[in-house]
Amino acid sequence: MANFASRSAQLRYFRRYLCSRALNRCSSTQPSSPLKFCNHFSSQSIMPLRPGIQTLMMHHRYLCSTAAKSDSGEGQKSDQSSDAGKAVRGGPVSWLSFLLLIFTGAGLVFYYDNEKKRHIEEINASSTAVKEGPSAGKAAIGGPFNLINDEGKNVTEKDFFGKWTLIYFGFTHCPDICPDELIKVADAVDKIKAKIGVDIVPVFISVDPERDTVEQVHEYVKEFHPNLIGLTGNPDEVRKAARAYRVYYMKTEEEGSDYLVDHSIMMYLMGPKMDFVKNFGKNNDVDSLANGIIEAMKKYKP
């Protein structure tokens, strides 16, 4: 009975102690950790504990450790949720980072725009600053030839030395292009004569030697200008002359003796030494042809 009474007294004491500690914990603004409570209880116990009390204390310590782990876990979760809330509220990019990104992009655009303008200015400056250097040679147009004029005489390029000549390649059976170009040649040489008083010798060279005989060429050239000289010859000599002046020609639509000749449409201004000066295409009218020849003659350097 004495043992039973002593054990009951210890249980009552332990119960009162637990209640008082629970009340203190609820009333405190910053509750103490369950581990502290457990340690405090163990350190403050002054009475000898019986086996039943020891078992109760072991359960109490287990509950305290579990509560401590739960509190620490909840604390970590609350910190993570707090951080996550801050990340969500603040966003992945701060205002400072956004402004830095804008200023950096604007700076890059400004830099590359200035570089582009500077590059264009350098190109323009270099193109305007180019000066005429030493002559790299003239175009390889022109050369020796041996043909027959519309009066039946053999002529070579040397017969035109000391004169300005304007040469056109064509054929007398040409339906429209050759007559139009020869009319421009005739009118242009007359305009040049009236403007600067220089005689330009117009020359017509046939690329159809099989049909363009001396008589045929003579009758043909006199229809355009009295000073127009017509040249023809055998096929080999005509081919050499055309090759020297880089002229293309070829028969097309051949039906017996009637055919056309496809050829280059170009006029060649030759200097007093029968050296090439300038060529003029079909796109020139009479005025542009005459003015172009006069300008080329002024710039001519033997």
Short mmCIF file of C-alpha atoms in Angstrom, two decimals:
data_model
loop_
_atom_site.label_atom_id
_atom_site.label_comp_id
_atom_site.label_asym_id
_atom_site.label_seq_id
_atom_site.Cartn_x
_atom_site.Cartn_y
_atom_site.Cartn_z
CA MET A 1 0.00 0.00 0.00
CA ALA A 2 2.82 2.35 0.79
CA ASN A 3 4.29 1.71 -2.66
CA PHE A 4 0.95 2.28 -4.32
CA ALA A 5 0.43 5.54 -2.40
CA SER A 6 3.92 6.73 -3.33
CA ARG A 7 3.35 5.93 -6.99
CA SER A 8 0.00 7.71 -7.01
CA ALA A 9 1.60 10.77 -5.49
CA GLN A 10 4.26 10.82 -8.17
CA LEU A 11 1.66 10.54 -10.91
CA ARG A 12 -0.34 13.43 -9.45
CA TYR A 13 2.77 15.50 -9.19
CA PHE A 14 3.75 14.74 -12.80
CA ARG A 15 0.23 15.57 -14.01
CA ARG A 16 0.22 18.92 -12.21
CA TYR A 17 3.62 19.70 -13.65
CA LEU A 18 2.52 18.94 -17.18
CA CYS A 19 -0.57 21.11 -16.80
CA SER A 20 1.39 24.04 -15.46
CA ARG A 21 3.89 23.79 -18.29
CA ALA A 22 1.11 23.59 -20.86
CA LEU A 23 -0.51 26.72 -19.42
CA ASN A 24 2.80 28.58 -19.47
CA ARG A 25 3.40 27.60 -23.08
CA CYS A 26 -0.02 28.80 -24.22
CA SER A 27 0.34 32.14 -22.40
CA SER A 28 3.86 32.84 -23.76
CA THR A 29 4.23 34.98 -26.94
CA GLN A 30 7.19 32.94 -28.11
CA PRO A 31 6.54 29.37 -27.10
CA SER A 32 9.46 27.29 -26.09
CA SER A 33 10.56 24.29 -28.05
CA PRO A 34 9.22 20.92 -26.94
CA LEU A 35 12.78 19.75 -26.64
CA LYS A 36 13.51 22.49 -24.14
CA PHE A 37 10.45 21.48 -22.23
CA CYS A 38 11.57 17.90 -22.18
CA ASN A 39 15.05 18.80 -21.15
CA HIS A 40 13.74 21.12 -18.50
CA PHE A 41 11.52 18.43 -17.11
CA SER A 42 14.27 15.91 -17.02
CA SER A 43 16.68 18.35 -15.43
CA GLN A 44 14.10 19.65 -12.92
CA SER A 45 12.90 16.24 -11.77
CA ILE A 46 13.88 15.79 -8.17
CA MET A 47 11.90 12.78 -7.33
CA PRO A 48 12.96 9.25 -8.10
CA LEU A 49 11.00 7.81 -10.95
CA ARG A 50 9.34 4.45 -10.93
CA PRO A 51 9.20 2.13 -13.95
CA GLY A 52 5.72 3.34 -14.90
CA ILE A 53 6.82 6.92 -14.71
CA GLN A 54 9.90 6.11 -16.79
CA THR A 55 7.71 4.60 -19.48
CA LEU A 56 5.53 7.71 -19.43
CA MET A 57 8.61 9.89 -19.72
CA MET A 58 9.88 7.90 -22.72
CA HIS A 59 6.54 8.41 -24.49
CA HIS A 60 6.66 12.07 -23.62
CA ARG A 61 10.18 12.47 -25.05
CA TYR A 62 9.16 10.69 -28.25
CA LEU A 63 6.22 13.05 -28.65
CA CYS A 64 8.49 16.05 -28.02
CA SER A 65 11.03 14.96 -30.65
CA THR A 66 8.27 14.33 -33.20
CA ALA A 67 6.78 17.74 -32.51
CA ALA A 68 10.21 19.36 -32.93
CA LYS A 69 10.75 17.69 -36.29
CA SER A 70 7.28 18.70 -37.39
CA ASP A 71 7.92 22.30 -36.36
CA SER A 72 11.26 22.42 -38.19
CA GLY A 73 9.71 20.88 -41.30
CA GLU A 74 6.85 23.35 -41.23
CA GLY A 75 9.34 26.17 -40.74
CA GLN A 76 11.31 25.12 -43.82
CA LYS A 77 8.12 24.78 -45.84
CA SER A 78 6.96 28.20 -44.71
CA ASP A 79 10.34 29.68 -45.70
CA GLN A 80 10.15 28.02 -49.11
CA SER A 81 6.59 29.15 -49.62
CA SER A 82 7.60 32.63 -48.51
CA ASP A 83 10.48 32.65 -51.03
CA ALA A 84 8.25 31.26 -53.72
CA GLY A 85 5.72 33.94 -52.97
CA LYS A 86 8.39 36.57 -53.28
CA ALA A 87 9.56 35.12 -56.62
CA VAL A 88 6.00 35.07 -57.91
CA ARG A 89 5.25 38.57 -56.66
CA GLY A 90 8.55 40.00 -57.84
CA GLY A 91 8.69 38.07 -61.12
CA PRO A 92 11.70 36.30 -62.67
CA VAL A 93 13.09 39.62 -64.05
CA SER A 94 13.41 42.66 -61.86
CA TRP A 95 12.79 46.20 -63.07
CA LEU A 96 16.51 46.95 -62.88
CA SER A 97 17.35 43.99 -65.12
CA PHE A 98 14.62 45.03 -67.56
CA LEU A 99 15.95 48.60 -67.78
CA LEU A 100 19.51 47.35 -68.24
CA LEU A 101 18.31 45.10 -71.08
CA ILE A 102 16.57 48.03 -72.79
CA PHE A 103 19.60 50.32 -72.49
CA THR A 104 21.94 47.60 -73.74
CA GLY A 105 19.76 46.89 -76.78
CA ALA A 106 19.46 50.60 -77.58
CA GLY A 107 23.23 50.98 -77.29
CA LEU A 108 23.85 48.10 -79.68
CA VAL A 109 21.38 49.48 -82.23
CA PHE A 110 23.00 52.92 -82.00
CA TYR A 111 26.49 51.44 -82.38
CA TYR A 112 25.69 49.34 -85.43
CA ASP A 113 23.77 52.22 -87.03
CA ASN A 114 26.80 54.49 -86.67
CA GLU A 115 29.09 51.77 -88.02
CA LYS A 116 26.84 51.33 -91.05
CA LYS A 117 26.80 55.08 -91.75
CA ARG A 118 30.57 55.28 -91.35
CA HIS A 119 31.08 52.36 -93.74
CA ILE A 120 28.81 53.97 -96.35
CA GLU A 121 30.65 57.29 -96.00
CA GLU A 122 33.99 55.54 -96.45
CA ILE A 123 32.76 53.84 -99.62
CA ASN A 124 31.44 57.13 -101.01
CA ALA A 125 34.64 58.95 -100.09
CA SER A 126 36.83 56.29 -101.67
CA SER A 127 34.73 56.26 -104.84
CA THR A 128 34.90 60.04 -105.21
CA ALA A 129 38.59 60.13 -104.34
CA VAL A 130 39.58 57.69 -107.07
CA LYS A 131 41.87 59.40 -109.49
CA GLU A 132 42.70 58.35 -112.99
CA GLY A 133 45.84 56.27 -112.84
CA PRO A 134 48.10 55.10 -115.58
CA SER A 135 46.34 53.78 -118.63
CA ALA A 136 45.75 50.05 -118.51
CA GLY A 137 45.40 49.92 -122.29
CA LYS A 138 42.46 50.35 -124.61
CA ALA A 139 39.93 47.77 -125.66
CA ALA A 140 41.27 45.30 -128.19
CA ILE A 141 38.88 46.44 -130.92
CA GLY A 142 40.06 47.08 -134.43
CA GLY A 143 42.95 45.79 -136.47
CA PRO A 144 44.24 45.25 -139.97
CA PHE A 145 41.87 44.34 -142.79
CA ASN A 146 42.02 44.02 -146.57
CA LEU A 147 38.73 44.71 -148.32
CA ILE A 148 37.28 46.20 -151.50
CA ASN A 149 35.48 49.54 -151.53
CA ASP A 150 32.30 50.31 -153.46
CA GLU A 151 34.43 51.59 -156.35
CA GLY A 152 36.26 48.29 -156.72
CA LYS A 153 39.56 49.32 -155.12
CA ASN A 154 41.44 47.39 -152.49
CA VAL A 155 41.65 49.27 -149.22
CA THR A 156 43.23 48.55 -145.83
CA GLU A 157 43.03 50.22 -142.47
CA LYS A 158 46.03 52.35 -143.45
CA ASP A 159 43.93 54.18 -146.03
CA PHE A 160 42.01 55.79 -143.16
CA PHE A 161 44.99 57.00 -141.15
CA GLY A 162 44.80 60.70 -140.26
CA LYS A 163 40.97 60.66 -140.33
CA TRP A 164 38.21 60.14 -137.83
CA THR A 165 36.04 57.23 -138.95
CA LEU A 166 32.69 55.85 -137.81
CA ILE A 167 32.32 52.17 -138.82
CA TYR A 168 29.10 50.15 -138.97
CA PHE A 169 28.73 46.46 -139.89
CA GLY A 170 25.56 45.33 -141.73
CA PHE A 171 24.21 44.00 -145.02
CA THR A 172 22.32 45.53 -147.92
CA HIS A 173 19.31 43.16 -147.70
CA CYS A 174 18.60 44.17 -144.12
CA PRO A 175 14.90 45.13 -143.96
CA ASP A 176 14.86 47.81 -141.25
CA ILE A 177 17.65 47.98 -138.64
CA CYS A 178 20.57 48.68 -140.98
CA PRO A 179 18.77 51.47 -142.87
CA ASP A 180 17.75 53.11 -139.57
CA GLU A 181 21.29 52.97 -138.19
CA LEU A 182 22.87 54.27 -141.40
CA ILE A 183 20.44 57.20 -141.42
CA LYS A 184 21.59 58.06 -137.87
CA VAL A 185 25.23 57.80 -138.99
CA ALA A 186 24.64 60.14 -141.94
CA ASP A 187 22.77 62.74 -139.85
CA ALA A 188 25.28 62.56 -136.99
CA VAL A 189 28.33 63.26 -139.20
CA ASP A 190 26.53 66.26 -140.67
CA LYS A 191 25.74 67.61 -137.18
CA ILE A 192 29.35 67.15 -136.08
CA LYS A 193 30.57 68.98 -139.16
CA ALA A 194 28.21 71.86 -138.42
CA LYS A 195 29.14 72.06 -134.72
CA ILE A 196 32.91 71.66 -134.62
CA GLY A 197 33.89 71.68 -138.31
CA VAL A 198 35.43 68.16 -138.28
CA ASP A 199 34.76 65.65 -141.05
CA ILE A 200 33.92 62.18 -139.83
CA VAL A 201 34.28 59.46 -142.49
CA PRO A 202 31.30 57.06 -142.32
CA VAL A 203 32.16 53.45 -143.30
CA PHE A 204 29.80 50.56 -144.00
CA ILE A 205 31.30 47.02 -143.96
CA SER A 206 29.14 44.20 -145.33
CA VAL A 207 28.78 40.92 -143.41
CA ASP A 208 27.03 39.30 -146.38
CA PRO A 209 29.82 39.05 -148.99
CA GLU A 210 27.99 36.36 -150.96
CA ARG A 211 25.23 38.77 -152.06
CA ASP A 212 26.81 42.16 -151.43
CA THR A 213 28.88 42.70 -154.52
CA VAL A 214 30.77 45.91 -155.23
CA GLU A 215 27.94 47.21 -157.40
CA GLN A 216 25.28 46.26 -154.84
CA VAL A 217 27.18 48.00 -152.06
CA HIS A 218 27.80 51.11 -154.18
CA GLU A 219 24.12 51.59 -154.96
CA TYR A 220 23.21 50.95 -151.36
CA VAL A 221 25.55 53.40 -149.61
CA LYS A 222 24.81 56.31 -151.94
CA GLU A 223 21.20 56.23 -150.77
CA PHE A 224 22.25 57.46 -147.32
CA HIS A 225 25.16 59.86 -147.66
CA PRO A 226 27.52 60.90 -150.46
CA ASN A 227 30.56 60.40 -148.25
CA LEU A 228 29.54 56.98 -146.98
CA ILE A 229 32.15 54.39 -147.99
CA GLY A 230 31.00 50.81 -148.56
CA LEU A 231 33.38 47.86 -148.09
CA THR A 232 32.98 44.22 -149.06
CA GLY A 233 35.32 41.38 -149.99
CA ASN A 234 35.69 37.62 -149.99
CA PRO A 235 34.20 35.70 -147.04
CA ASP A 236 37.58 35.10 -145.40
CA GLU A 237 38.58 38.77 -145.39
CA VAL A 238 35.16 39.84 -144.17
CA ARG A 239 35.42 37.27 -141.36
CA LYS A 240 38.83 38.62 -140.33
CA ALA A 241 37.58 42.19 -140.22
CA ALA A 242 34.50 41.23 -138.19
CA ARG A 243 36.66 39.28 -135.77
CA ALA A 244 39.02 42.22 -135.33
CA TYR A 245 36.09 44.46 -134.35
CA ARG A 246 34.44 41.79 -132.19
CA VAL A 247 31.37 41.67 -134.44
CA TYR A 248 29.07 38.67 -134.43
CA TYR A 249 27.14 37.66 -137.56
CA MET A 250 25.37 34.51 -138.79
CA LYS A 251 22.89 33.56 -141.51
CA THR A 252 19.33 32.87 -140.34
CA GLU A 253 16.07 31.74 -141.99
CA GLU A 254 17.79 30.57 -145.13
CA GLU A 255 15.42 29.71 -148.00
CA GLY A 256 17.40 29.34 -151.19
CA SER A 257 19.07 32.64 -152.03
CA ASP A 258 16.82 34.62 -149.67
CA TYR A 259 18.00 34.83 -146.06
CA LEU A 260 18.71 37.26 -143.27
CA VAL A 261 21.92 37.83 -141.36
CA ASP A 262 21.85 38.20 -137.61
CA HIS A 263 24.66 40.53 -136.50
CA SER A 264 25.85 42.93 -133.83
CA ILE A 265 24.31 46.38 -133.93
CA MET A 266 27.17 48.67 -133.00
CA MET A 267 29.02 51.74 -134.29
CA TYR A 268 32.74 52.14 -133.68
CA LEU A 269 34.46 55.51 -133.47
CA MET A 270 38.08 55.14 -134.56
CA GLY A 271 40.81 57.73 -134.05
CA PRO A 272 43.25 59.15 -136.60
CA LYS A 273 45.50 56.12 -136.11
CA MET A 274 42.59 53.73 -136.58
CA ASP A 275 42.69 53.08 -132.86
CA PHE A 276 39.49 52.39 -131.01
CA VAL A 277 37.97 55.38 -129.16
CA LYS A 278 34.37 54.52 -128.29
CA ASN A 279 31.42 52.40 -129.40
CA PHE A 280 27.76 53.44 -129.63
CA GLY A 281 24.74 51.15 -129.49
CA LYS A 282 21.28 51.15 -131.00
CA ASN A 283 19.81 53.08 -128.08
CA ASN A 284 21.41 56.37 -129.24
CA ASP A 285 19.43 58.82 -131.31
CA VAL A 286 21.02 61.29 -133.71
CA ASP A 287 21.64 64.01 -131.11
CA SER A 288 23.07 61.71 -128.46
CA LEU A 289 25.25 60.02 -131.07
CA ALA A 290 26.63 63.33 -132.35
CA ASN A 291 27.20 64.73 -128.86
CA GLY A 292 28.80 61.49 -127.70
CA ILE A 293 31.22 61.51 -130.61
CA ILE A 294 32.17 65.15 -130.00
CA GLU A 295 32.78 64.48 -126.31
CA ALA A 296 34.88 61.42 -127.11
CA MET A 297 36.95 63.38 -129.59
CA LYS A 298 37.67 66.06 -126.97
CA LYS A 299 38.86 63.48 -124.46
CA TYR A 300 40.87 61.56 -127.01
CA LYS A 301 44.52 61.01 -126.20
CA PRO A 302 46.63 59.32 -128.90
#
